[in-house]
Amino acid sequence: MSLFLEPLDDPYGYDAYRLLRSKVVPAGLATIVLGMALGSFSLWLPPLRNEDAHAIATELTDFLGMVSGGALNISFADNNATISLVVMIFLIIGFALLGYARNNRKNYMTAYPRITNFYTPSQKAQALKVRRRWILAGAIGLGLSACLGGAVAAAEAPLGLDLTTHRGSAIPVGLFLLGAAPSLWMIAHGVIVGDRVDIFEYNYQALSLTNRYDIRVNQAGARQHVMLGEQRIASRFHVVNRCILGVGIFLTIMLWVVPSLHTNFAPVPLLAACTLWYVVYKVGEQLAKHRYEAPDPDTDEVEESAALAKQQKPPKFKA
């Protein structure tokens, strides 16, 4: 079974847009987690006397201390300035990929605020199977990474290492994050690949970026009522989710850069926030669908026979 679908009729370029997103977003998340893993491993490396890297890391540390009143510090800059700069580069690349995906999403949804369904039932079923496979593979990868980190932690204890310290727990945490990076890629990729065949979900997402006054001007009757109601729910849940992500990012930054709070488990609040974000988003989507969505020609099933007829070429006649 092919991992990717070939839509029979895609007048919007939608499938190519979602497949691109299914690669860029997971790559950004995996890059950030790899940066965290590298930061954990750096605690065990001997200091490198690279004067240029040390000078740059010192200036960045001073800058963070200045803007935070002395509360923030790069905890591993003094251990290995070169590695600290590499970690920063990983974080910059990861957030740059996520920023590109966000802008591309906004641009596409602005161009196509509402699309009609062109996926057949068999294509939707295939997409759900592909989604389950990717998520299962990612979950297995996370489990193996956790087992590897736990095994290394258990092996460190007999050696007299204090696992309660940052340095003692750096290697098991780093190994877990190293395995978690590709696992998160697979999970995020599977979710996006599978969800793309849900056209109602796309239209619901696009409503959060749609000006409600444009809806009042360009829509009328029952369609206007439905779109305004769904847009109101989408906007409110969008604000809630932004707050959730903001809190998760803030807590992760505090646990990573504040010396008195620093822990190698700093990504946990961000991962918890992402999970809660997805749950809240799905609750809002189902609420909008249950409250406002009637049988909609934009999301009706495409008959297999009709779709196949579009794909068939007309017969050639000889002169």
XYZ file of C-alpha atoms in Angstrom:
319
model
C 0.000 0.000 0.000
C 1.365 3.409 -0.957
C 2.226 5.759 1.877
C 0.859 8.722 -0.056
C -2.389 9.154 -1.954
C -2.806 10.281 -5.506
C -6.011 12.331 -5.559
C -8.140 11.767 -8.624
C -9.097 15.424 -8.983
C -7.420 18.159 -6.898
C -8.289 21.589 -8.320
C -6.806 23.428 -5.321
C -3.305 21.954 -5.095
C -4.419 20.984 -1.604
C -2.847 17.530 -1.428
C 0.611 18.810 -2.385
C 0.303 21.601 0.197
C -0.586 19.171 2.993
C 2.154 16.698 2.022
C 4.713 19.509 2.176
C 3.390 20.465 5.611
C 3.625 16.831 6.728
C 7.391 17.007 6.166
C 8.254 20.535 7.319
C 6.399 20.564 10.659
C 7.796 17.201 11.861
C 11.275 18.255 10.726
C 11.045 21.414 12.825
C 9.924 19.499 15.915
C 12.615 16.835 15.467
C 15.326 19.472 15.021
C 14.369 21.202 18.275
C 14.411 17.904 20.191
C 17.809 17.043 18.678
C 19.103 20.375 19.943
C 17.875 19.503 23.429
C 19.601 16.105 23.203
C 22.860 17.715 22.154
C 22.614 20.111 25.082
C 22.277 17.171 27.465
C 25.298 15.357 26.026
C 27.370 18.538 26.196
C 27.385 18.373 29.999
C 29.766 15.391 29.769
C 32.158 16.893 27.228
C 35.359 18.572 28.395
C 35.595 22.338 27.936
C 36.817 23.396 24.508
C 39.105 26.378 24.401
C 37.653 27.884 21.265
C 38.066 31.562 21.940
C 35.659 32.724 19.248
C 32.849 30.404 20.366
C 33.502 31.249 24.010
C 33.351 34.974 23.282
C 30.067 34.644 21.384
C 28.512 32.445 24.082
C 29.652 34.901 26.761
C 28.057 37.810 24.928
C 24.807 35.885 24.518
C 24.862 34.959 28.198
C 25.433 38.578 29.177
C 22.606 39.672 26.889
C 20.158 37.181 28.410
C 21.226 38.259 31.867
C 20.753 41.930 30.988
C 17.250 41.578 29.560
C 16.168 39.298 32.431
C 17.710 41.213 35.295
C 20.241 38.458 35.914
C 17.671 35.642 36.139
C 18.553 33.832 32.892
C 21.737 32.057 31.964
C 22.917 29.497 29.415
C 23.708 26.677 31.816
C 26.072 24.764 29.538
C 27.881 27.727 27.943
C 30.719 27.509 30.466
C 31.101 23.744 30.016
C 31.406 23.794 26.257
C 30.871 27.033 24.388
C 31.040 25.394 20.961
C 28.308 22.891 21.772
C 26.125 25.637 23.231
C 26.319 27.492 19.927
C 25.431 24.324 17.997
C 22.382 23.851 20.238
C 21.308 27.415 19.508
C 21.691 26.750 15.782
C 19.487 23.643 16.075
C 16.828 25.633 17.902
C 16.966 28.441 15.347
C 16.627 25.980 12.448
C 13.746 24.159 14.152
C 11.770 27.300 14.888
C 12.547 28.623 11.389
C 10.993 25.480 9.868
C 7.925 25.840 12.090
C 7.687 29.525 11.169
C 7.842 28.689 7.466
C 5.099 26.078 7.890
C 2.947 28.583 9.776
C 3.324 31.285 7.117
C 2.710 28.810 4.306
C -0.450 27.616 6.060
C -1.692 31.161 6.489
C -1.013 32.019 2.852
C -2.761 28.903 1.541
C -5.807 29.325 3.760
C -6.079 32.961 2.740
C -6.101 31.902 -0.908
C -8.518 28.995 -0.318
C -10.721 29.808 2.708
C -13.118 26.976 1.835
C -12.702 23.991 -0.452
C -14.892 21.114 -1.522
C -14.134 17.474 -0.894
C -12.448 15.520 -3.687
C -11.261 12.442 -1.751
C -13.083 9.169 -2.287
C -14.063 6.861 0.603
C -11.324 4.389 -0.341
C -8.710 7.150 -0.277
C -9.885 8.276 3.154
C -9.700 4.714 4.455
C -6.198 4.350 3.030
C -5.084 7.615 4.665
C -6.326 6.432 8.068
C -4.384 3.177 7.703
C -1.225 5.092 6.808
C -1.790 7.368 9.799
C -2.077 4.436 12.194
C 1.146 2.911 10.844
C 3.184 6.083 11.279
C 1.804 6.737 14.768
C 2.400 3.128 15.827
C 5.975 3.275 14.548
C 6.551 6.548 16.406
C 5.035 5.196 19.627
C 7.282 2.122 19.424
C 10.271 4.427 18.877
C 9.379 6.484 21.953
C 9.008 3.319 24.011
C 12.384 1.982 22.867
C 14.008 5.357 23.565
C 12.545 5.393 27.080
C 13.769 1.820 27.659
C 17.252 2.748 26.421
C 17.403 5.791 28.686
C 16.161 3.745 31.639
C 18.695 0.990 30.984
C 21.561 3.489 30.872
C 20.283 5.151 34.058
C 20.164 1.743 35.782
C 23.713 1.003 34.615
C 24.952 4.356 35.923
C 23.757 3.738 39.464
C 26.268 0.930 40.257
C 29.054 3.213 39.019
C 28.376 5.638 41.856
C 26.950 8.406 39.694
C 24.344 10.667 41.235
C 21.343 10.501 38.929
C 19.679 13.348 40.800
C 22.237 15.812 39.436
C 22.085 17.378 35.989
C 25.345 15.767 34.907
C 24.392 12.341 36.216
C 21.096 12.250 34.337
C 22.427 13.940 31.185
C 23.298 10.800 29.214
C 20.051 8.793 29.794
C 17.966 11.896 29.116
C 20.058 12.705 26.057
C 19.650 9.181 24.684
C 15.899 9.356 25.213
C 15.685 12.698 23.411
C 17.917 11.398 20.630
C 15.501 8.539 19.998
C 12.472 10.719 20.585
C 13.381 13.094 17.747
C 12.702 10.663 14.834
C 9.811 9.136 16.793
C 8.109 12.525 17.107
C 8.749 13.074 13.397
C 6.873 9.870 12.573
C 3.961 10.683 14.890
C 3.559 14.258 13.618
C 3.938 13.107 10.027
C 1.308 10.407 10.445
C -1.168 12.785 12.083
C -0.850 15.389 9.302
C -0.940 12.821 6.485
C -4.040 11.173 7.934
C -5.893 14.356 8.888
C -5.507 15.948 5.463
C -8.373 13.934 3.982
C -10.796 15.508 6.473
C -11.967 18.505 4.445
C -14.279 19.697 7.210
C -11.274 19.992 9.510
C -9.448 22.111 6.939
C -12.444 24.394 6.449
C -12.787 24.707 10.231
C -9.106 25.649 10.544
C -9.396 28.210 7.756
C -12.302 29.878 9.550
C -9.985 30.872 12.423
C -8.047 32.997 9.905
C -11.126 34.364 8.129
C -12.421 37.844 8.830
C -15.976 37.488 10.111
C -16.908 40.730 8.338
C -15.871 39.185 5.025
C -18.257 36.335 5.792
C -21.092 38.793 6.397
C -20.379 40.530 3.097
C -19.726 37.518 0.869
C -22.094 34.921 2.344
C -25.837 34.933 2.902
C -28.622 32.848 4.402
C -27.956 29.521 6.048
C -24.351 29.346 4.834
C -23.577 32.696 6.500
C -25.115 31.505 9.781
C -23.132 28.269 9.725
C -19.816 29.915 8.845
C -20.225 32.678 11.440
C -21.077 30.152 14.157
C -18.142 27.902 13.308
C -15.834 30.900 12.986
C -16.780 32.103 16.453
C -15.970 28.708 17.994
C -12.757 28.388 15.981
C -11.530 31.830 17.040
C -12.224 31.278 20.734
C -10.546 27.881 20.834
C -7.655 29.320 18.818
C -7.049 31.920 21.547
C -7.192 29.240 24.261
C -4.687 27.084 22.415
C -2.298 29.985 21.910
C -2.349 30.568 25.666
C -1.674 26.861 26.296
C 1.321 26.829 23.939
C 2.591 30.094 25.378
C 2.565 28.699 28.908
C 4.266 25.485 27.755
C 7.021 27.381 25.926
C 7.527 29.745 28.876
C 7.847 26.894 31.383
C 10.249 24.999 29.116
C 12.465 28.074 28.713
C 12.443 28.734 32.460
C 13.341 25.118 33.295
C 16.138 25.154 30.726
C 17.898 28.501 31.208
C 17.211 29.562 34.821
C 20.115 28.106 36.837
C 18.089 27.426 39.995
C 15.352 25.654 38.009
C 17.437 23.948 35.317
C 16.547 20.335 34.575
C 17.082 17.988 31.653
C 13.332 17.353 31.704
C 12.636 20.911 30.565
C 10.880 19.763 27.312
C 8.178 17.980 29.353
C 5.962 21.118 29.791
C 6.184 21.819 26.052
C 5.247 18.237 25.150
C 2.359 18.348 27.637
C 1.205 21.677 26.172
C 1.287 20.261 22.633
C -0.782 17.275 23.759
C -3.294 19.497 25.536
C -3.386 21.795 22.494
C -4.413 18.880 20.266
C -7.103 17.727 22.703
C -8.587 21.224 23.033
C -8.464 21.712 19.275
C -10.347 18.467 18.647
C -12.963 19.399 21.249
C -13.589 22.704 19.468
C -13.768 21.027 16.074
C -16.280 18.442 17.214
C -18.335 21.119 18.982
C -18.542 23.180 15.797
C -19.395 20.139 13.719
C -22.098 18.981 16.131
C -23.657 22.407 16.650
C -23.616 23.938 13.183
C -22.665 21.496 10.468
C -25.571 20.040 8.511
C -25.154 17.806 5.465
C -22.762 19.983 3.495
C -21.964 19.661 -0.210
C -18.442 20.824 0.582
C -17.774 17.731 2.691
C -20.063 15.132 1.075
C -18.484 11.890 0.007
C -17.194 11.603 -3.540
C -18.580 8.522 -5.204
C -15.924 6.104 -6.383
C -17.585 5.612 -9.753
C -17.857 9.361 -10.399
C -14.247 9.955 -9.406
C -13.010 7.114 -11.549
C -15.020 8.435 -14.496
C -13.159 11.743 -14.258
C -9.863 9.899 -14.365
C -10.727 7.807 -17.405
C -9.470 9.146 -20.707
C -11.855 9.404 -23.702
C -11.415 6.666 -26.312
C -9.329 7.404 -29.342
C -10.992 7.071 -32.758
C -9.140 6.241 -35.924
C -9.779 8.344 -38.992
